[in-house]
Structure formats: structure tokens, C-alpha cells
Amino acid sequence: MPSLPSHARGIAALLLVTVVWGTTFPAMKDMTAYLSTNWIVVSRFAMASVLLSPFLVRARWADCRYGLLSGIVLFFCYLFQVEGLSLTSSNRNAFVCGLNVLVPPLLGVFLGKLPERRIVAALALALVGLFALCWDGAFVWGRGDTLALLAALCFGCYIKMMEVFTRKAGRLMTLTAAQILTVAVCAALWIALREVPRGPVAGPQDMGDYWEYIWQGLKLYRWNLIYLGVVATALIISLQTWGQRHSTANEAAVIYAFEPGCAAMFGYFWLGETLAWTGLLGAVLLISGMIVSQWSVARPPTALAPE
């Protein structure tokens, strides 16, 4: 039986990435009542950094530089996303963050490159789907929604950067490890500058009690953190890096638009959050957009064989 071409395997990899990302919204939402945004981010990315640290041995500076630049943008993606998640439901946060689907094609337009007709159709379906998912009888826009929108803008830029960097990198796993380490370091610096000795949590005020409070939170949500660090960060971001080398940024963005539907499904089973019929309609439209984006796909150029 002939093996699937690299482009098809790249699309399949991004589909798996999207499904797993859908589980992270309820997993992180569960923790935001106790731990601050950056403690959630630094914990999962520090764990993933340790697992991927062997790939930084004898690494080329060019690959590390790509990881550094994309890691800084990725840090702000998670900063805005998780901060917004603490102020709204996991469903709504996922839906607004899903607007990142519009960013890569718009960046391409600003650079003088018009998107293909199938991508325009897919974006239209995705946008209508996101509108239906967000509609609950009225639109009430809060600070959490603004932070989620900032996360969408950052994530759209991140997708476009990864399209370029993954084709230039000599070792994809070095890029991935450097990127994850950068997010962990940025989050740790943010904590040191903004939260210590008293973070934005309803805990004791002095330094010693603050650290005890954080330690108790890390123990309480240790299984959430292990899942987020090992599966949803180390494994999935590695798979995402490989998948984006074998697909375009526009294709990746439309596939990622399926993430709110996944988040809504897992939010229902994990947190008991429900969707109205408009939400179900939106999920169907998002899936339709994802399928349309793959019609008549020409295989993108591959810079190197996968590691």
C-alpha cells in the first residue's frame, strides 16, 4: 500500500493538533480559579522544555534564532489567551481565539499576495461559523473577549512565521525545543517582574505564604499540568512544527478554525458548558470551511525531509 504524500500527512498532523488543542481550553479553565495565567504557562512549558532539551545539544544558531523569535510571539499568544480565559467561558474564549483564521490570509494580502479562491470560500464559512458559535441572543463584549482577540492576532502572526521558519530550519526539533524554552523563560521573567512576591491570586500576602500557595496549586492541578506539558505542549507543538512545514499558513489557519468546535465538545464533557443550536450550526460551518480549504490542493514545496 503506497504511503501518503508529505502534504497529506502534514494536514493529518494539523488535524490531530487541533483536536488536542480543543482539550486545553477546559483543562486550563479548570485551573484559572486558583493559579495565575503565567504560572499555568510557565509550568507546562518548563516541563516540555526539560523533555525536549536534548535537541538543543550542538544546535545551530539559525535554528535557535527561529525558535527564539517564534517563541516570543507564542508567549504572547498564551498570555492573552489564558488571561482572557480567566474572565470568560472556555467556549467563548475558544471562539474568539478562532478568529486567527483570518490573520494569515490578510497578512498575505498586505504583502501583495492574494489568497486562492478556495481559501476565500473557506474563510467565509469559518467566519460565519464563528459568528454562529458566538451568538447567544446578544453580543456583550468584555475585557476577556478583547484579550482573546489579541491572542487571535498574535496566533495568526505565529502561524505565518512558522510557515517561513519551518522551511528554513535545518532541524525542526531544535526549532521546537528553542521555541518552547523561550516561552518558559518569558513567562518566568513576567512572573518575576509582575507577580512576585504577590501575584494576582487570592492567596496570602507575604513571600513565604505566596510560594506555599503556588506550590499547593501546582500539586492540586498536577495531572492537568502533566497533560498540558507532556501531551499538549512537548508532543503536540513538535507535531505542529512538522505539520506546518508540509502545509501552507492559510491551510493551517482554516484547519485550526476547527479548534473552537473541539473546545466546545470537551468543555461540555469536562466543565458542563453547553451549546445552543446556533453553536452546533457554527461547528458544522467550521468543519465545512476546513474541508473546502483542502479542495484541489497542490502539494507545497518541501525544503527538507522530516526528521
Coordinates of C-alpha atoms in Angstrom, one line a residue:
M1 CA 0.0 0.0 0.0
P2 CA 1.6 3.3 -1.0
S3 CA 2.3 5.8 1.7
L4 CA 0.5 9.1 1.9
P5 CA 2.4 12.1 0.4
S6 CA 4.0 14.5 2.8
H7 CA 1.4 17.2 2.3
A8 CA -1.5 14.8 3.2
R9 CA 0.4 13.6 6.3
G10 CA 1.0 17.3 7.2
I11 CA -2.7 18.0 7.0
A12 CA -3.5 14.9 9.1
A13 CA -0.9 16.1 11.7
L14 CA -2.5 19.5 12.0
L15 CA -6.0 17.9 12.4
L16 CA -4.7 15.9 15.4
V17 CA -3.0 19.1 16.8
T18 CA -6.4 20.9 16.6
V19 CA -8.3 18.2 18.4
V20 CA -5.8 18.1 21.2
W21 CA -5.7 21.9 21.4
G22 CA -9.5 21.7 21.9
T23 CA -8.9 19.8 25.2
T24 CA -6.6 22.5 26.6
F25 CA -9.3 25.1 27.0
P26 CA -11.3 23.2 29.7
A27 CA -8.0 21.9 31.2
M28 CA -6.7 25.4 31.7
K29 CA -10.1 26.9 32.6
D30 CA -10.2 24.4 35.4
M31 CA -7.0 25.9 36.8
T32 CA -7.6 29.7 36.4
A33 CA -9.7 29.9 39.6
Y34 CA -6.5 29.2 41.6
L35 CA -3.3 29.8 39.5
S36 CA -2.4 32.9 37.6
T37 CA -2.0 32.9 33.9
N38 CA 1.7 32.8 33.8
W39 CA 2.1 30.1 36.4
I40 CA 0.0 27.9 34.1
V41 CA 2.1 28.9 31.1
V42 CA 5.5 28.6 32.8
S43 CA 4.6 25.2 34.4
R44 CA 3.6 23.5 31.2
F45 CA 6.3 25.0 29.0
A46 CA 9.1 24.3 31.6
M47 CA 8.0 20.7 31.7
A48 CA 8.1 20.5 27.9
S49 CA 11.5 22.2 27.8
V50 CA 13.0 19.6 30.0
L51 CA 11.7 16.8 27.8
L52 CA 13.0 18.4 24.6
S53 CA 16.3 19.8 25.9
P54 CA 18.4 17.0 24.3
F55 CA 17.5 18.6 20.9
L56 CA 19.3 21.8 21.9
V57 CA 22.7 20.0 22.2
R58 CA 25.0 21.1 19.4
A59 CA 22.2 23.1 17.9
R60 CA 22.8 25.6 15.0
W61 CA 22.3 29.2 15.9
A62 CA 20.0 29.8 13.0
D63 CA 17.5 27.1 14.2
C64 CA 17.7 28.6 17.8
R65 CA 17.1 32.0 16.4
Y66 CA 13.9 30.9 14.6
G67 CA 12.8 29.2 17.8
L68 CA 13.5 32.4 19.8
L69 CA 11.5 34.7 17.5
S70 CA 8.5 32.4 17.2
G71 CA 8.7 31.6 20.9
I72 CA 8.3 35.3 21.9
V73 CA 5.2 35.6 19.7
L74 CA 3.8 32.3 21.1
F75 CA 4.3 33.5 24.6
F76 CA 2.0 36.5 24.0
C77 CA -0.5 34.1 22.3
Y78 CA -0.8 32.1 25.6
L79 CA -0.5 35.2 27.8
F80 CA -3.6 36.8 26.2
Q81 CA -5.4 33.5 25.7
V82 CA -5.2 32.2 29.3
E83 CA -5.7 35.7 30.8
G84 CA -8.9 36.1 28.8
L85 CA -9.9 32.5 29.7
S86 CA -10.0 33.5 33.4
L87 CA -12.6 36.2 32.5
T88 CA -15.0 34.3 30.3
S89 CA -16.1 30.8 29.5
S90 CA -13.8 28.3 27.7
N91 CA -16.3 28.1 24.8
R92 CA -16.4 31.9 24.2
N93 CA -12.7 32.2 24.6
A94 CA -12.1 29.5 22.1
F95 CA -14.5 31.0 19.6
V96 CA -12.9 34.5 19.7
C97 CA -9.4 33.0 19.5
G98 CA -10.6 31.1 16.5
L99 CA -10.6 34.4 14.6
N100 CA -6.9 33.8 14.0
V101 CA -8.1 32.0 10.9
L102 CA -8.4 35.4 9.2
V103 CA -4.9 36.7 10.0
P104 CA -2.6 34.7 7.7
P105 CA -4.5 35.5 4.5
L106 CA -4.8 39.1 5.5
L107 CA -1.0 39.2 6.1
G108 CA -0.6 37.7 2.7
V109 CA -2.7 40.5 1.1
F110 CA -0.7 43.2 2.9
L111 CA 2.4 41.6 1.3
G112 CA 0.8 41.7 -2.1
K113 CA -0.2 38.0 -2.4
L114 CA -4.0 37.4 -2.9
P115 CA -5.4 34.2 -1.3
E116 CA -6.7 31.4 -3.5
R117 CA -10.4 31.3 -4.3
R118 CA -10.9 28.1 -2.2
I119 CA -9.2 29.8 0.8
V120 CA -11.6 32.8 0.5
A121 CA -14.6 30.5 0.5
A122 CA -13.2 28.5 3.4
L123 CA -12.6 31.7 5.4
A124 CA -16.1 32.9 4.7
L125 CA -17.5 29.6 6.0
A126 CA -15.2 29.8 9.0
L127 CA -16.2 33.4 9.8
V128 CA -19.9 32.7 9.6
G129 CA -19.3 29.6 11.7
L130 CA -17.5 31.6 14.4
F131 CA -20.3 34.2 14.3
A132 CA -22.9 31.5 14.9
L133 CA -20.8 30.0 17.7
C134 CA -20.5 33.3 19.5
W135 CA -24.2 34.2 19.1
D136 CA -26.2 33.7 22.3
G137 CA -29.0 36.2 21.8
A138 CA -26.9 39.3 22.1
F139 CA -23.3 40.4 21.9
V140 CA -21.7 41.5 25.1
W141 CA -18.0 42.4 24.6
G142 CA -15.8 42.3 27.7
R143 CA -12.1 42.5 28.7
G144 CA -11.8 38.7 28.3
D145 CA -13.0 38.9 24.7
T146 CA -10.5 41.7 24.0
L147 CA -7.7 39.6 25.3
A148 CA -8.9 36.6 23.3
L149 CA -8.9 38.8 20.2
L150 CA -5.3 39.9 20.9
A151 CA -4.5 36.2 21.2
A152 CA -6.0 35.5 17.8
L153 CA -4.0 38.3 16.2
C154 CA -0.8 37.0 17.8
F155 CA -1.5 33.4 16.9
G156 CA -2.3 34.4 13.3
C157 CA 1.1 36.1 13.1
Y158 CA 2.7 33.0 14.7
I159 CA 1.2 30.7 12.0
K160 CA 2.6 32.8 9.3
M161 CA 6.0 32.9 10.9
M162 CA 6.0 29.1 11.3
E163 CA 5.2 28.7 7.6
V164 CA 8.5 30.5 6.8
F165 CA 10.7 29.2 9.7
T166 CA 9.9 25.5 9.3
R167 CA 11.0 25.6 5.7
K168 CA 14.3 27.4 6.6
A169 CA 15.2 25.3 9.7
G170 CA 17.9 22.6 9.5
R171 CA 16.5 20.6 12.4
L172 CA 12.8 21.0 13.2
M173 CA 13.1 19.6 16.7
T174 CA 15.8 22.2 17.6
L175 CA 13.4 24.9 16.4
T176 CA 10.6 23.4 18.5
A177 CA 12.8 23.0 21.6
A178 CA 14.1 26.5 21.4
Q179 CA 10.6 27.9 20.9
I180 CA 9.2 26.1 23.9
L181 CA 12.2 27.1 26.1
T182 CA 11.7 30.7 25.1
V183 CA 8.0 30.7 26.1
A184 CA 9.0 29.2 29.5
V185 CA 11.7 31.8 30.1
C186 CA 9.4 34.7 29.0
A187 CA 6.7 33.5 31.4
A188 CA 9.2 33.2 34.3
L189 CA 10.5 36.7 33.7
W190 CA 6.9 38.0 33.5
I191 CA 6.2 36.4 36.9
A192 CA 9.4 37.8 38.4
L193 CA 8.6 41.3 37.2
R194 CA 4.8 41.4 37.6
E195 CA 3.7 38.8 40.2
V196 CA 6.3 38.2 42.9
P197 CA 6.0 38.5 45.8
R198 CA 2.3 38.9 45.5
G199 CA 0.6 37.5 42.4
P200 CA -2.9 38.1 41.1
V201 CA -4.3 35.3 43.2
A202 CA -6.5 35.4 46.3
G203 CA -3.7 34.0 48.4
P204 CA -1.6 35.2 51.4
Q205 CA 0.4 38.4 51.0
D206 CA 3.9 37.6 52.3
M207 CA 6.6 35.9 50.2
G208 CA 6.7 32.6 52.1
D209 CA 2.9 32.1 52.0
Y210 CA 2.8 33.2 48.4
W211 CA 5.2 30.4 47.4
E212 CA 3.3 27.9 49.6
Y213 CA 0.1 28.9 47.9
I214 CA 1.6 28.4 44.4
W215 CA 3.0 25.0 45.5
Q216 CA -0.3 23.8 46.7
G217 CA -1.9 24.9 43.4
L218 CA 0.7 23.0 41.4
K219 CA 0.0 19.9 43.4
L220 CA -3.7 20.3 43.2
Y221 CA -3.7 20.5 39.4
R222 CA -0.6 18.3 38.8
W223 CA -2.5 16.0 36.4
N224 CA -3.8 18.9 34.3
L225 CA -0.2 20.3 34.2
I226 CA 1.3 16.9 33.2
Y227 CA -1.2 16.6 30.4
L228 CA -0.6 20.1 29.2
G229 CA 3.1 19.9 29.5
V230 CA 3.8 16.5 28.1
V231 CA 1.0 15.9 25.6
A232 CA -0.4 19.3 24.6
T233 CA 3.0 21.1 24.5
A234 CA 6.0 18.8 24.0
L235 CA 4.3 16.3 21.7
I236 CA 1.7 18.5 20.0
I237 CA 3.9 21.5 19.3
S238 CA 6.5 19.1 17.8
L239 CA 3.8 17.6 15.6
Q240 CA 2.5 21.1 14.7
T241 CA 6.0 22.2 13.6
W242 CA 6.4 19.2 11.3
G243 CA 2.8 19.6 10.0
Q244 CA 3.3 23.3 9.1
R245 CA 6.4 22.5 7.1
H246 CA 4.2 20.4 4.8
S247 CA 1.2 22.8 4.5
T248 CA 0.6 26.5 3.9
A249 CA -0.2 29.1 6.5
N250 CA -3.7 29.6 5.0
E251 CA -4.5 25.9 5.1
A252 CA -3.2 25.6 8.7
A253 CA -5.3 28.6 9.8
V254 CA -8.5 27.1 8.4
I255 CA -7.8 23.8 10.0
Y256 CA -7.2 25.5 13.3
A257 CA -10.6 27.1 12.9
F258 CA -12.0 23.6 13.9
E259 CA -10.5 24.2 17.4
P260 CA -13.5 26.1 18.8
G261 CA -15.7 23.1 17.9
C262 CA -13.4 20.7 19.7
A263 CA -13.2 23.1 22.7
A264 CA -16.9 23.2 22.9
M265 CA -17.2 19.5 22.8
F266 CA -14.6 18.9 25.5
G267 CA -16.0 21.9 27.5
Y268 CA -19.3 20.1 27.6
F269 CA -17.9 16.8 28.9
W270 CA -15.3 18.4 31.2
L271 CA -17.0 21.6 32.6
G272 CA -20.6 21.1 31.7
E273 CA -20.7 24.1 29.3
T274 CA -23.5 23.7 26.7
L275 CA -24.0 24.9 23.2
A276 CA -27.3 26.2 21.7
W277 CA -28.4 25.2 18.2
T278 CA -26.5 28.2 16.8
G279 CA -23.3 26.8 18.3
L280 CA -23.9 23.4 16.7
L281 CA -24.5 25.2 13.4
G282 CA -21.3 27.1 13.8
A283 CA -19.4 23.9 14.4
V284 CA -20.7 22.4 11.2
L285 CA -19.8 25.5 9.2
L286 CA -16.3 25.4 10.7
I287 CA -15.9 21.8 9.6
S288 CA -17.2 22.7 6.1
G289 CA -14.6 25.5 5.9
M290 CA -11.8 23.1 6.8
I291 CA -13.0 20.6 4.1
V292 CA -13.3 23.4 1.4
S293 CA -9.7 24.6 2.2
Q294 CA -8.4 21.2 1.0
W295 CA -10.2 21.0 -2.3
S296 CA -7.8 20.9 -5.3
V297 CA -4.7 21.3 -3.1
A298 CA -1.4 21.4 -4.8
R299 CA 1.4 19.9 -2.9
P300 CA 3.6 22.7 -1.3
P301 CA 7.3 22.6 -1.7
T302 CA 9.2 20.7 1.0
A303 CA 12.5 22.1 2.0
L304 CA 13.9 19.1 3.7
A305 CA 12.8 15.5 4.6
P306 CA 11.2 15.2 8.0
E307 CA 13.4 14.3 11.0

